[in-house]
Structure formats: C-alpha cells, structure tokens
C-alpha cells in the first residue's frame, strides 16, 4: 500500500526580535576592553540578536561562559537574563535542547524576581517551544498558556500571535485540527493587522497545512504559495524551504513528479545552507518515499538513512519515529520482511515512549505543589481530631481488657479451626497462582500473536494496489474489500504493461493467517510473471502461476489442496480487445442491460491436480464504452443471513449486479456494501469478501 508522508511543520518563530539602535563589530572586543556597565550589556544583547537573525549560533555558544559571567555581576539583572535567554535559543537551534531548557528556567526565575513581565512571557514562550521540539506537549502547553496570560495582560500583540500560533501547532500534532485552525487564523489576523510579514508568513503556511489535512488541496495550495511569496519578500530561507516542501506534496498528489522533486531538491539545498536540521530530515524522508514509490529502493534506503542520521544529530524524536516507519515500508516493498518487521518494531517502541514518557512528570510539575499543600492541611486537621478522641478511647481500653480475656478463650478454639482451614486454603492458593501464571503466559503469547498478525496486515496492505491506481487506469471503478479477519485470503492485482492493463482477483485457500500467507505467495509470483516477465496473456499467466505454486509448495502428492481460485483479465487499450482466463472464478460483464457470465475453468491453481493435466484457454471479448466488468470472490454469495439465516447465493448476487449496473460505480459499491451488511445482520462474516467493478 502506498503511503503518503505527512507534512510535519517544525519551523516556528521562538523569539520576537526588537530593532537595533547600533551595531558592534565584536562581542569579544567589549568583553576584553574593561569592566562592563549596563550600556555595554545592552550592546552585547543587541549584537546577540543580530547573530540569532544571521543564524550565527556558534558565536553565541563560543562566548556564552564569558558573557554570562560578566553580565551576572551587573546590578541590573535584566540584561543578564536577556543574554541567558539568547544563549538558550542558540543551544536549542543546535540541538542541545536539555541544556537550553535549564538556561531558560534560570532566566525565568530572574524575570519573575525583578518583575519584568515581557521578559517572563518570552521565557515561558521559549520553554514551550523547546518542550514542543522534544514532543513534551503537556509541558509545552502549560508554558504557552502562561505566556498567553501575560501577553494579553500587557497587550503585547505580536508576541501574543506567535504564542497562539504555537499552541495551534500543538493541537495539530494532537490531531485536533479544528482547534489548530482557530488558533492559526487568530494569529494570522493579528499579524495582518500589525503588518508583521514574518509572522504572517508562518501562520499563513500553517492555515494551508490544516486545509491540506482537511483534503481541500486547492485552498492549501493557495495558502502555501502565499506563504512562499511572503517569505521571499522578507528573505526568510527557513520559511522558503518549508513552503517549497509543502508545495512539493501538493504536486506529488497531482502526479506532477518532476515539479515535486524539483521543489524538494531546492528546499534541501536551502536547509543544507542554513543547517536547518528539522527541514533536512523532512526533505530526506520525503525524497526517500518518492524513490520507494518509483521502485528505486537502493536510493530510498540511502535517503532514509540520511534522514535518520539528521534526526539523531538534532535530537528529533518525532522525526526519528517517522524515519523508521518509512524504513519499514521500504523493506516491505523490497520483500525483505524480516528487516521490515525489525524497523517497524523499533518505530512502535519509539512511538510508545514518546506518547507516554513525560505525561505524569509534566502534570506533577503543574499541579504537584497545590496538591501537597492540601494534603498537609488535611493531616493537621486529622491530628486535632485524634487528640480530641484520645481521652474517649482511654476508658474504652479498660473496658476492652475484660472483653479481650474472654475473647482469648474463644479465639483459641477459633484459631485451631482456622489452622485447618488455612492448610486447605494454601493448597487452593497454590493451584490458583499456577492457573493465574498460565493465564498470564497465554495472554502474553496472545498479545504477541495479535501484534504479529496486525503487522502482517500492514505488509499485506502494502502489496495491494490503492484505489487511486484503479481511478488512474479506468473511467470508473470500485473496490469492495472486506476481510473476515485481520488479514485476508482474498487479494487483487492491477498493473499496466505498455498498452495492456492486467486486472486480477484471487481467492486463496482458507482465510485469516493461512489465507494471508497464500495471498503473499500469490502476489510475489504474479510480480515475477507479469511485472518482471512482462507476461500479459491471461492463459499463460495462469499456466506459469500454477506451475510455480506446485513447485514452491512441493505439490508432488495428492494429499494437499493448498492453492487459489483466480480470475485474470487483460485489456488492450489500443485495439479495444480483451481476454479472460479463470480458474474457479468467473468474469461478469454487463452491457446496456445484457449480462454475460464467463465461467472459466473448474479447476484451481495449485491443489492436488498435476499442472500437466490442466489446459488454460483464453475467452476473448470486445471493449465498449458502456460495458462494465466485474470480478468477485465467493465470500459475498456464501454469506449466511436474511430472515431465515440462509446463504445469499450467486444467483441473488448476479441479480443485484444486473439491477445496479446502470448506477455510477461508487454508488454500486455503496449498494453492494449496504446489501451485504443488511443480509448479514448480527451473524458473523463467514469468509473474505472482494468485488471489483470497472468501466474503461
């Protein structure tokens, strides 16, 4: 199954930069010249702002120890805290997020001590974004809400818009798209009113992102291009690269692959130039996914390894999760299911850790102090009550002594009886513990088996063609695929070799895991015969498939019936001629109300019959604009249901297809699914169901 990568937005402004009154050539010259005063600290801070804007984070980190030591000795701690915050920002942008968070926290303490509200809000904002980069969303949202409260109080509009924008991003990452859109639009309105182009570019891109996920590609493309032009206007290379990446995804969905790859490579070039690790990881991963779809697995592996290296270097946990998910898909497409499973297992481990690792700690940090104070007050109250009750208890104790003597005598007899009962209970407890232990072992094994089956479903889904591939080859089409279990014994195939479209539906022996294994074998053999061998003749496809199934499963005896019923149809788009060959499954055609049933052969692929005893023959047919073609497994007609709990039967299914054949294909699918669901009612599904319908 083709997988489209999500567009992860990692660029957000984390700092509102004020204008500079003057520039200084070197921080080092000021530090070495004399003892610092407040004016010197202001100049150093403004120069640090310029270095942040220029992306010169290394210079700030290089001088951080000397700058912080010197500014900490000033009476006015404002400039010490300001410098700390910018040092934290430089560390954050170079991947040292844990150290950045520690410095932000120190700066916040100073801001609160000297009662500088604007600086306090900036620190909360920086803490929020650093936690967001580490996917600690609970900690991030608490910090952002503190920043919003302060910025609304002091009417700090543009920084308020930045924080609203970032809160929207967290809602997006938590799949609350409507809440995310509300915050992005609110931020966009503020930026537009203030004519702040940098913020307007970011929020506009984010609005496009939400419409993209809503499926409104026209609006998404409009906002992405607006963001691209705004970023070009202010020469914001981070934003330009991000807009190019997002536009590349739109062109990818439009099948304009040359433009898509051109935009991605340009974004990669910009992100490399400015050392934007988040952007580099995203570009490498998207290029790897495109190479995978194009069948260039070697190049896909090289690109995804680069993405993994960048995620590790930049401490990007969310990027690393997506990278290993992509690596699993690449290995699955290559047929290397062992490495695909290992990559997916590591992906699942990272994902679980990210979702749940920090939740308890962040909630304790936000609410722990208040809870402790309440508990202390409660304990004091309980102590006072205990003292009042103590005197009443003393006389009760004297009375109780007399009662205890009596109870001792009675207890002797009770204890003797309990000893005997405990012996019996101990024996029962040992047996119960053994039963519980066996139950836990069985549950653990059951969970392992379920996890493996779910992953098998992912692999099976990866090899089935997507609905969009049917839409690209046929005027109309539908795919009705309803497995009985997690994985299916039915599968379908669609491929185009030059001017010939080959469509196949197969019903393998059994269902669930055994059927799924047989379907994977069938898919791989068809890939060898059709895709690699360029064979498009239905009868020859079945002849070679039957031989390979016998050969692969050692079918030299009559004791095994593993195999599949299958229908193969080839459409020659240049001659408007087609051919059908079936082994146990029919082809149904309907043209202007007239239905024809081509039964094919009664024997199956594989099974106990020797390949040399089977003769596969094609049934030719003409292709017309009004003719519809249907392939189906036996799961639909074999389903029990209705008022009397009987089978649906083939005749009723054919009558249903004939009745609905004049409807559009998607309406036909809807009717077939509703009919099947109504017929089945509360009964269990008995077999896998697959029905394909197309019109050229």
XYZ file of C-alpha atoms in Angstrom:
696
model
C 0.000 0.000 0.000
C 1.391 3.373 -0.980
C 1.995 5.640 1.967
C 1.983 9.436 1.670
C 4.176 11.090 4.233
C 2.638 13.685 6.482
C 3.882 17.251 6.240
C 5.495 17.988 9.603
C 5.780 21.731 10.326
C 8.805 22.234 12.562
C 9.613 25.884 11.863
C 8.111 28.402 14.235
C 9.428 31.736 15.407
C 10.577 31.405 19.009
C 11.630 34.954 19.642
C 10.280 38.424 18.868
C 13.289 40.482 17.788
C 13.314 44.188 18.577
C 15.086 46.773 16.447
C 18.761 47.557 16.979
C 19.928 51.065 17.797
C 23.502 50.404 16.675
C 25.748 47.518 15.679
C 29.020 46.374 17.242
C 31.711 44.514 15.340
C 32.617 42.057 18.065
C 31.344 40.939 21.444
C 34.866 39.869 22.298
C 36.229 43.425 21.930
C 33.746 44.694 24.514
C 34.398 41.816 26.895
C 38.166 42.368 26.779
C 38.144 46.157 26.956
C 37.023 46.990 30.523
C 34.534 46.203 33.252
C 31.034 46.020 31.815
C 28.367 48.570 32.558
C 24.668 48.458 31.646
C 25.219 50.164 28.273
C 27.823 47.530 27.321
C 25.380 44.755 28.277
C 22.705 46.338 26.066
C 25.123 46.440 23.128
C 26.125 42.785 23.646
C 22.449 41.779 23.781
C 21.670 43.609 20.539
C 24.666 42.033 18.837
C 23.472 38.612 20.026
C 20.081 39.373 18.455
C 21.826 40.105 15.161
C 23.746 36.822 15.408
C 20.456 34.981 16.020
C 18.920 36.603 12.938
C 22.009 35.692 10.879
C 21.962 32.089 12.125
C 25.389 32.525 13.750
C 24.595 30.336 16.776
C 28.162 29.058 17.160
C 29.496 32.530 18.003
C 26.951 32.930 20.795
C 27.765 29.488 22.230
C 31.511 30.167 21.957
C 31.256 33.335 24.093
C 28.421 32.167 26.395
C 30.506 31.462 29.517
C 32.317 34.799 29.446
C 29.175 36.788 28.554
C 27.084 35.236 31.333
C 29.844 35.538 33.945
C 30.364 39.239 33.174
C 26.686 40.245 32.879
C 25.741 38.343 36.069
C 27.786 40.854 38.090
C 25.692 43.847 36.941
C 23.223 45.438 39.327
C 20.548 45.412 36.616
C 19.823 41.690 36.179
C 17.555 42.378 33.151
C 20.429 42.184 30.667
C 21.899 39.108 32.337
C 18.540 37.325 31.933
C 18.196 38.581 28.334
C 21.624 37.207 27.419
C 20.804 33.900 29.126
C 17.663 33.573 27.022
C 19.521 34.164 23.760
C 22.221 31.655 24.756
C 19.417 29.152 25.379
C 17.972 29.906 21.954
C 21.343 29.285 20.269
C 21.743 25.969 22.125
C 18.215 24.951 21.167
C 18.791 25.622 17.470
C 21.961 23.493 17.523
C 20.164 20.517 19.093
C 21.216 20.946 22.777
C 17.619 21.257 23.951
C 18.033 19.898 27.505
C 20.736 22.471 28.297
C 18.638 25.195 26.640
C 15.676 24.345 28.908
C 17.861 24.655 32.022
C 19.086 28.112 30.951
C 15.520 29.227 30.051
C 14.376 28.194 33.558
C 17.159 30.259 35.189
C 16.237 33.275 33.036
C 12.562 32.854 34.005
C 13.419 32.890 37.735
C 15.317 36.167 37.306
C 12.462 37.713 35.266
C 9.960 36.826 37.999
C 12.276 38.143 40.741
C 12.796 41.542 39.046
C 9.109 41.627 37.935
C 9.747 42.034 34.197
C 6.503 40.769 32.643
C 7.594 40.991 28.994
C 10.780 39.013 29.684
C 8.825 36.483 31.779
C 6.439 35.871 28.852
C 9.388 35.479 26.453
C 10.949 32.848 28.740
C 7.677 30.916 29.007
C 7.373 31.034 25.217
C 10.938 29.722 24.742
C 10.342 26.941 27.297
C 7.152 25.981 25.482
C 8.840 25.701 22.099
C 11.834 23.742 23.423
C 9.457 21.228 25.029
C 7.500 21.087 21.772
C 10.685 20.143 19.901
C 11.094 17.235 22.338
C 7.399 16.316 21.832
C 6.693 17.008 25.537
C 3.338 18.518 24.624
C 1.896 18.704 28.169
C 4.879 20.768 29.392
C 4.770 22.902 26.246
C 1.078 23.778 26.574
C 1.458 24.781 30.262
C 4.329 27.145 29.371
C 2.443 28.619 26.390
C -0.715 29.258 28.436
C 1.377 31.200 30.981
C 2.869 33.261 28.131
C -0.598 33.980 26.637
C -1.960 35.123 30.006
C 0.893 37.622 30.494
C 0.894 38.911 26.890
C -2.862 39.527 26.936
C -2.450 41.354 30.258
C 0.282 43.702 28.937
C -1.281 43.901 25.412
C 1.861 42.582 23.684
C 0.106 41.806 20.368
C 2.737 40.397 18.001
C 4.402 38.070 20.556
C 0.877 37.001 21.606
C 0.232 35.973 17.994
C 3.427 33.871 17.976
C 2.283 32.005 21.067
C -1.232 31.456 19.669
C 0.401 30.098 16.532
C 2.491 27.630 18.539
C -0.490 26.457 20.596
C -2.255 25.802 17.298
C 0.679 23.660 16.244
C 0.379 21.502 19.364
C -3.341 20.997 18.679
C -2.377 19.953 15.140
C 0.170 17.440 16.407
C -2.541 16.015 18.703
C -4.976 15.722 15.738
C -7.347 18.476 16.951
C -7.468 20.142 13.553
C -10.421 22.481 14.174
C -8.794 23.893 17.340
C -5.498 24.224 15.471
C -7.149 26.155 12.610
C -8.865 28.514 15.099
C -5.524 29.431 16.732
C -3.674 29.773 13.394
C -6.355 32.108 11.967
C -6.371 34.178 15.201
C -2.589 34.579 14.935
C -2.859 35.367 11.213
C -5.393 38.163 11.882
C -3.095 39.809 14.457
C -0.040 39.597 12.171
C -2.012 41.052 9.254
C -3.326 43.980 11.340
C 0.202 44.732 12.568
C 1.656 44.222 9.038
C 4.218 41.809 10.552
C 5.227 39.829 7.476
C 7.441 37.227 9.171
C 4.628 36.081 11.445
C 2.056 36.366 8.663
C 4.155 34.015 6.508
C 4.342 31.366 9.247
C 0.642 31.496 10.230
C -0.427 31.508 6.556
C 1.639 28.383 5.940
C 0.009 26.759 8.978
C -3.507 27.579 7.758
C -2.562 25.924 4.457
C -1.366 22.876 6.372
C -4.745 22.405 8.081
C -6.682 22.750 4.816
C -4.232 20.222 3.342
C -5.168 17.720 6.055
C -8.875 18.504 5.605
C -8.368 17.375 1.984
C -9.013 20.832 0.466
C -5.901 20.850 -1.760
C -6.993 23.967 -3.699
C -7.103 26.144 -0.563
C -3.950 24.503 0.786
C -2.041 25.286 -2.422
C -3.259 28.903 -2.326
C -2.016 29.447 1.254
C 1.293 27.629 0.597
C 2.035 29.916 -2.382
C 1.068 32.995 -0.344
C 3.475 31.861 2.391
C 6.187 31.221 -0.218
C 5.883 34.769 -1.641
C 5.797 36.361 1.842
C 8.971 34.507 2.862
C 10.709 35.538 -0.374
C 9.729 39.131 0.314
C 11.499 39.083 3.703
C 14.264 36.678 2.557
C 13.344 34.105 5.231
C 15.142 30.996 3.997
C 13.633 28.720 6.670
C 10.163 29.701 5.524
C 11.004 29.440 1.822
C 12.285 25.888 2.294
C 9.195 24.883 4.276
C 6.784 26.322 1.695
C 8.680 24.521 -1.092
C 8.393 21.241 0.806
C 4.657 21.673 1.379
C 4.036 22.625 -2.263
C 6.006 19.561 -3.358
C 3.463 17.365 -1.528
C 0.601 19.031 -3.443
C 2.377 18.450 -6.774
C 3.050 14.876 -5.713
C -0.666 14.246 -5.224
C -1.294 15.876 -8.622
C 1.175 13.352 -10.154
C 3.474 16.197 -11.274
C 6.551 14.364 -10.053
C 9.195 16.444 -11.898
C 7.936 19.637 -10.236
C 7.581 17.829 -6.897
C 11.195 16.587 -6.917
C 12.467 19.968 -8.181
C 10.800 21.765 -5.226
C 12.111 19.192 -2.719
C 15.686 19.430 -4.002
C 15.540 23.235 -3.810
C 14.253 23.005 -0.213
C 17.046 20.530 0.596
C 19.646 22.927 -0.830
C 18.347 25.820 1.315
C 18.109 23.748 4.517
C 21.660 22.481 3.976
C 22.894 26.061 3.545
C 21.283 27.284 6.791
C 21.849 23.994 8.699
C 18.124 23.581 9.464
C 18.130 20.015 10.836
C 14.317 19.734 11.112
C 13.916 20.754 7.467
C 16.753 18.471 6.296
C 15.191 15.432 7.989
C 11.802 16.164 6.399
C 13.290 16.666 2.901
C 15.359 13.460 3.016
C 12.355 11.456 4.241
C 10.006 12.779 1.557
C 12.601 12.120 -1.184
C 13.062 8.590 0.189
C 9.312 7.962 -0.001
C 9.214 9.138 -3.623
C 12.155 6.863 -4.526
C 10.314 3.977 -2.838
C 7.183 4.628 -4.880
C 9.264 4.795 -8.064
C 10.844 1.423 -7.263
C 14.377 2.768 -6.652
C 14.804 1.017 -3.308
C 18.589 1.467 -3.168
C 18.257 5.233 -3.423
C 15.330 5.188 -0.967
C 17.480 3.372 1.629
C 20.329 5.879 1.182
C 17.983 8.847 1.638
C 16.128 7.465 4.670
C 19.469 6.661 6.349
C 20.441 10.330 5.883
C 17.137 11.328 7.490
C 17.806 9.000 10.450
C 21.312 10.458 10.882
C 19.908 14.012 10.935
C 17.205 13.041 13.481
C 19.842 11.512 15.772
C 22.164 14.500 15.373
C 19.429 17.049 16.071
C 17.675 15.058 18.836
C 14.422 14.988 16.835
C 12.310 12.161 18.335
C 9.234 12.758 16.142
C 11.398 12.796 13.032
C 13.107 9.558 14.097
C 9.713 7.861 14.557
C 8.632 8.846 11.032
C 12.016 7.786 9.605
C 11.786 4.240 10.984
C 8.183 3.968 9.802
C 9.391 4.876 6.290
C 12.299 2.414 6.563
C 9.811 -0.361 7.398
C 7.771 0.426 4.270
C 10.880 0.397 2.052
C 11.973 -3.020 3.336
C 8.406 -4.351 2.914
C 8.320 -3.168 -0.719
C 11.655 -4.927 -1.287
C 10.202 -8.169 0.077
C 12.670 -8.044 2.996
C 10.018 -8.718 5.617
C 12.481 -9.567 8.395
C 14.148 -6.123 8.321
C 10.732 -4.522 7.716
C 9.464 -6.129 10.923
C 12.548 -5.036 12.915
C 12.243 -1.439 11.655
C 8.528 -1.364 12.449
C 9.158 -2.818 15.910
C 11.663 -0.023 16.671
C 9.201 2.539 15.252
C 6.466 1.249 17.604
C 8.864 1.342 20.592
C 9.834 4.974 19.882
C 6.214 5.977 19.325
C 5.006 4.433 22.592
C 7.850 6.076 24.521
C 7.116 9.485 23.005
C 3.378 9.388 23.668
C 3.515 8.339 27.309
C 7.014 9.021 28.691
C 6.623 12.565 30.001
C 2.907 12.796 30.748
C 2.962 12.078 34.505
C 6.021 14.253 35.166
C 4.527 17.275 33.374
C 1.242 17.042 35.247
C 3.100 16.741 38.574
C 5.147 19.818 37.709
C 1.971 21.826 37.001
C -0.201 20.700 39.866
C 2.028 18.922 42.440
C 2.644 21.895 44.742
C -1.042 22.682 45.202
C -1.820 19.007 45.899
C 0.926 18.772 48.578
C -0.344 21.908 50.367
C -3.863 20.462 50.516
C -2.563 17.184 51.899
C -0.561 18.983 54.655
C -3.663 20.925 55.750
C -5.669 17.721 55.826
C -3.066 15.996 58.042
C -3.102 18.885 60.543
C -6.879 18.680 60.783
C -6.721 14.919 61.338
C -4.194 15.401 64.181
C -6.544 17.766 66.056
C -9.409 15.311 65.708
C -7.198 12.486 67.018
C -6.294 14.415 70.175
C -9.966 15.031 70.955
C -10.755 11.372 70.552
C -7.822 10.110 72.656
C -9.470 10.680 76.044
C -12.634 8.908 74.957
C -10.572 5.928 73.827
C -8.774 5.520 77.167
C -11.818 4.350 79.111
C -12.813 2.164 76.191
C -9.431 0.413 76.503
C -10.030 -0.539 80.166
C -13.377 -1.984 79.306
C -11.892 -3.801 76.357
C -9.292 -5.629 78.521
C -12.030 -7.625 80.204
C -13.527 -8.447 76.861
C -10.149 -9.464 75.482
C -9.657 -12.100 78.189
C -12.937 -13.632 77.177
C -12.028 -13.370 73.503
C -8.694 -15.133 74.066
C -10.501 -18.208 75.314
C -12.897 -18.163 72.386
C -10.092 -17.385 69.960
C -8.161 -20.476 70.968
C -10.869 -22.657 69.550
C -11.312 -20.422 66.504
C -7.563 -20.405 65.751
C -7.388 -24.172 65.868
C -10.213 -24.315 63.360
C -8.545 -21.644 61.184
C -5.262 -23.574 61.067
C -7.017 -26.467 59.433
C -8.857 -24.149 57.073
C -5.637 -22.306 56.121
C -3.973 -25.543 55.161
C -6.800 -26.172 52.741
C -6.731 -22.548 51.502
C -2.959 -22.678 50.986
C -3.344 -25.677 48.727
C -6.074 -23.885 46.768
C -3.991 -20.680 46.578
C -1.023 -22.546 45.112
C -3.274 -24.037 42.476
C -4.868 -20.642 41.762
C -1.439 -18.997 41.438
C -0.435 -21.635 38.921
C -3.643 -21.043 36.961
C -3.065 -17.256 37.026
C 0.540 -17.715 35.903
C -0.557 -19.900 32.979
C -3.270 -17.362 32.125
C -0.692 -14.531 32.033
C 1.597 -16.606 29.810
C -1.297 -17.350 27.448
C -2.333 -13.648 27.387
C 1.251 -12.554 26.653
C 1.542 -15.048 23.818
C -1.880 -13.990 22.537
C -0.776 -10.329 22.507
C 2.422 -11.250 20.663
C 0.415 -13.222 18.094
C -2.080 -10.357 17.678
C 0.763 -7.843 17.199
C 2.343 -10.106 14.584
C -0.989 -10.508 12.767
C -1.515 -6.718 12.786
C 1.918 -6.267 11.269
C 1.098 -8.978 8.712
C -1.961 -6.906 7.805
C 0.304 -3.891 7.253
C 2.543 -5.923 4.944
C -0.450 -7.359 3.081
C -1.975 -3.880 2.682
C 1.351 -2.610 1.345
C 1.250 -5.010 -1.622
C -2.379 -4.345 -2.617
C -2.914 -1.588 -5.230
C -4.578 1.550 -3.919
C -7.990 2.742 -5.087
C -6.329 5.733 -6.754
C -4.490 3.352 -9.110
C -7.851 1.995 -10.324
C -9.052 5.569 -10.866
C -5.951 6.368 -12.920
C -6.445 3.365 -15.265
C -10.244 3.226 -15.698
C -13.043 5.718 -16.408
C -14.997 4.340 -13.453
C -14.178 1.754 -10.828
C -14.784 0.475 -7.331
C -13.035 -1.915 -4.937
C -15.166 -3.646 -2.281
C -12.715 -5.415 0.064
C -13.990 -6.730 3.412
C -11.659 -9.295 5.088
C -13.297 -11.684 7.566
C -10.331 -11.478 9.935
C -7.492 -9.007 10.468
C -5.705 -10.393 7.396
C -7.326 -11.790 4.256
C -7.061 -14.796 1.960
C -8.510 -12.707 -0.902
C -6.296 -10.321 -2.843
C -6.407 -8.297 -6.050
C -3.813 -7.073 -8.555
C -3.656 -4.216 -11.042
C -0.749 -3.309 -13.322
C -0.158 -1.805 -16.734
C 2.446 -3.268 -19.085
C 2.846 -0.945 -22.080
C -0.680 -0.706 -23.629
C -2.184 -3.636 -21.713
C -3.918 -3.384 -18.327
C -3.935 -6.607 -16.291
C -6.567 -6.941 -13.532
C -6.692 -9.986 -11.228
C -8.834 -11.175 -8.313
C -7.792 -14.259 -6.321
C -9.468 -16.244 -3.529
C -6.816 -18.294 -1.689
C -7.400 -21.477 0.279
C -8.676 -20.571 3.753
C -8.883 -17.137 5.353
C -7.112 -15.313 8.179
C -3.382 -16.012 8.627
C -3.163 -19.170 6.405
C -5.024 -17.418 3.600
C -2.903 -14.286 4.024
C 0.349 -16.281 3.664
C -1.014 -17.844 0.478
C -2.026 -14.370 -0.816
C 1.514 -13.029 -0.239
C 2.935 -16.037 -2.127
C 0.460 -15.418 -4.969
C 1.297 -11.717 -5.129
C 5.060 -12.345 -5.280
C 4.663 -14.984 -8.021
C 2.416 -12.663 -10.094
C 5.013 -9.913 -9.678
C 7.653 -12.266 -11.150
C 5.389 -13.352 -14.017
C 3.771 -10.032 -15.016
C 5.904 -7.150 -13.776
C 9.306 -8.762 -14.280
C 8.458 -11.291 -17.009
C 6.242 -8.821 -18.967
C 3.633 -11.556 -19.491
C 0.108 -10.179 -20.220
C -1.613 -13.240 -21.766
C -4.155 -14.469 -19.135
C -3.900 -18.189 -20.015
C -0.084 -18.109 -19.966
C -0.118 -16.178 -16.670
C -2.261 -18.897 -15.061
C -0.231 -21.722 -16.582
C 3.029 -20.300 -15.202
C 1.407 -19.415 -11.853
C 0.069 -22.965 -11.437
C 3.494 -24.434 -12.204
C 5.252 -22.097 -9.735
C 2.718 -22.774 -6.945
C 3.224 -26.533 -7.346
C 6.983 -26.064 -7.450
C 7.076 -23.737 -4.427
C 4.782 -25.834 -2.216
C 6.244 -29.212 -3.353
C 2.964 -30.383 -4.804
C 4.121 -33.889 -5.750
C 1.429 -35.754 -3.808
C -2.354 -35.785 -3.813
C -2.676 -35.096 -0.106
C -2.637 -31.291 -0.099
C -5.183 -28.870 -1.596
C -3.452 -25.522 -0.905
C -3.960 -23.121 -3.778
C -6.289 -20.404 -5.056
C -9.269 -19.673 -7.288
C -8.372 -16.794 -9.605
C -9.677 -14.660 -12.472
C -7.298 -12.820 -14.849
C -8.479 -10.138 -17.311
C -6.262 -8.318 -19.823
C -7.443 -5.120 -21.576
C -5.587 -4.000 -24.732
C -6.206 -0.236 -24.799
C -5.011 0.160 -28.405
C -7.271 -2.463 -30.039
C -10.216 -2.313 -27.578
C -9.957 -6.087 -27.309
C -9.616 -8.129 -24.173
C -9.111 -11.665 -22.925
C -10.182 -13.552 -19.797
C -8.952 -16.765 -18.243
C -10.276 -18.078 -14.947
C -9.525 -20.928 -12.588
C -12.543 -21.349 -10.338
C -13.649 -17.685 -10.575
C -15.807 -16.044 -13.290
C -15.844 -12.764 -15.209
C -19.202 -10.930 -15.259
C -19.913 -8.327 -17.966
C -22.972 -6.077 -18.329
C -23.536 -4.019 -21.484
C -26.710 -1.943 -21.818
C -28.650 -4.260 -19.508
C -27.373 -7.519 -21.032
C -25.350 -9.680 -18.621
C -22.816 -12.316 -19.706
C -21.111 -14.798 -17.366
C -17.735 -16.235 -18.420
C -17.160 -19.179 -16.059
C -13.587 -20.084 -16.967
C -12.196 -23.445 -15.807
C -13.457 -25.535 -12.886
C -10.027 -26.438 -11.546
C -7.991 -24.182 -9.227
C -4.388 -23.001 -9.180
C -2.274 -25.421 -7.127
C -4.280 -28.058 -5.311
C -3.871 -31.780 -5.807
C -4.190 -31.789 -9.621
C -0.922 -32.032 -11.558
C -0.066 -28.950 -13.691
C 0.371 -31.120 -16.787
C -3.304 -32.158 -16.574
C -4.595 -28.574 -16.783
C -5.287 -26.706 -20.036
C -5.807 -22.955 -19.649
C -7.677 -21.229 -22.510
C -8.490 -17.546 -23.076
C -12.018 -16.210 -23.653
C -11.824 -13.106 -25.904
C -14.203 -10.150 -25.686
C -14.713 -6.642 -27.099
C -14.330 -3.468 -25.052
C -17.037 -0.808 -25.444
C -17.548 2.465 -23.558
C -20.786 1.140 -21.993
C -19.567 -2.303 -20.925
C -18.928 -2.937 -17.243
C -16.657 -5.728 -15.948
C -16.928 -7.428 -12.533
C -14.666 -9.889 -10.686
C -15.713 -11.415 -7.368
C -14.703 -13.965 -4.746
C -17.219 -16.426 -3.258
C -17.358 -14.719 0.148
C -20.311 -12.463 -0.769
C -22.554 -15.250 -2.101
C -21.610 -17.684 0.727
C -22.645 -15.286 3.493
C -25.438 -16.555 5.780
C -28.165 -14.103 6.735
C -31.600 -12.812 5.877
C -34.721 -13.696 7.818
C -34.053 -17.465 7.608
C -30.274 -17.414 8.049
C -29.593 -18.849 4.580
C -26.794 -18.197 2.070
C -27.010 -15.117 -0.148
C -26.145 -17.323 -3.180
C -24.566 -16.447 -6.543
C -27.886 -16.010 -8.392
C -29.055 -13.295 -5.991
C -25.659 -11.535 -6.297
C -25.827 -11.606 -10.118
C -29.373 -10.220 -9.999
C -28.204 -7.423 -7.680
C -25.296 -6.523 -10.016
C -27.647 -6.501 -13.032
C -30.068 -4.186 -11.207
C -27.432 -1.647 -10.118
C -25.246 -1.782 -13.257
C -26.702 1.497 -14.589
C -25.567 3.403 -11.482
C -22.150 5.117 -11.164
C -19.510 2.706 -9.891
C -19.190 4.316 -6.444
C -22.973 4.130 -5.992
C -22.803 0.435 -6.980
C -20.205 -0.168 -4.262
C -22.392 1.585 -1.698
C -25.440 -0.557 -2.614
C -23.400 -3.794 -2.566
C -21.930 -2.980 0.863
C -25.300 -1.962 2.349
C -26.970 -5.089 0.905
C -24.240 -7.325 2.350
C -24.380 -5.663 5.784
C -28.188 -5.859 5.933
C -28.198 -9.519 4.841
C -25.509 -10.483 7.386
C -27.267 -8.721 10.251
C -25.942 -9.915 13.624
C -24.391 -13.095 12.172
C -20.620 -13.468 11.849
C -18.963 -12.961 8.463
C -18.124 -16.433 7.106
C -15.436 -15.599 4.527
C -13.367 -12.802 2.995
C -15.332 -10.621 0.545
C -13.833 -8.974 -2.547
C -15.704 -7.474 -5.543
C -14.054 -5.383 -8.292
C -16.060 -3.326 -10.785
C -14.651 -1.230 -13.657
C -15.605 0.561 -16.859
C -12.929 1.577 -19.360
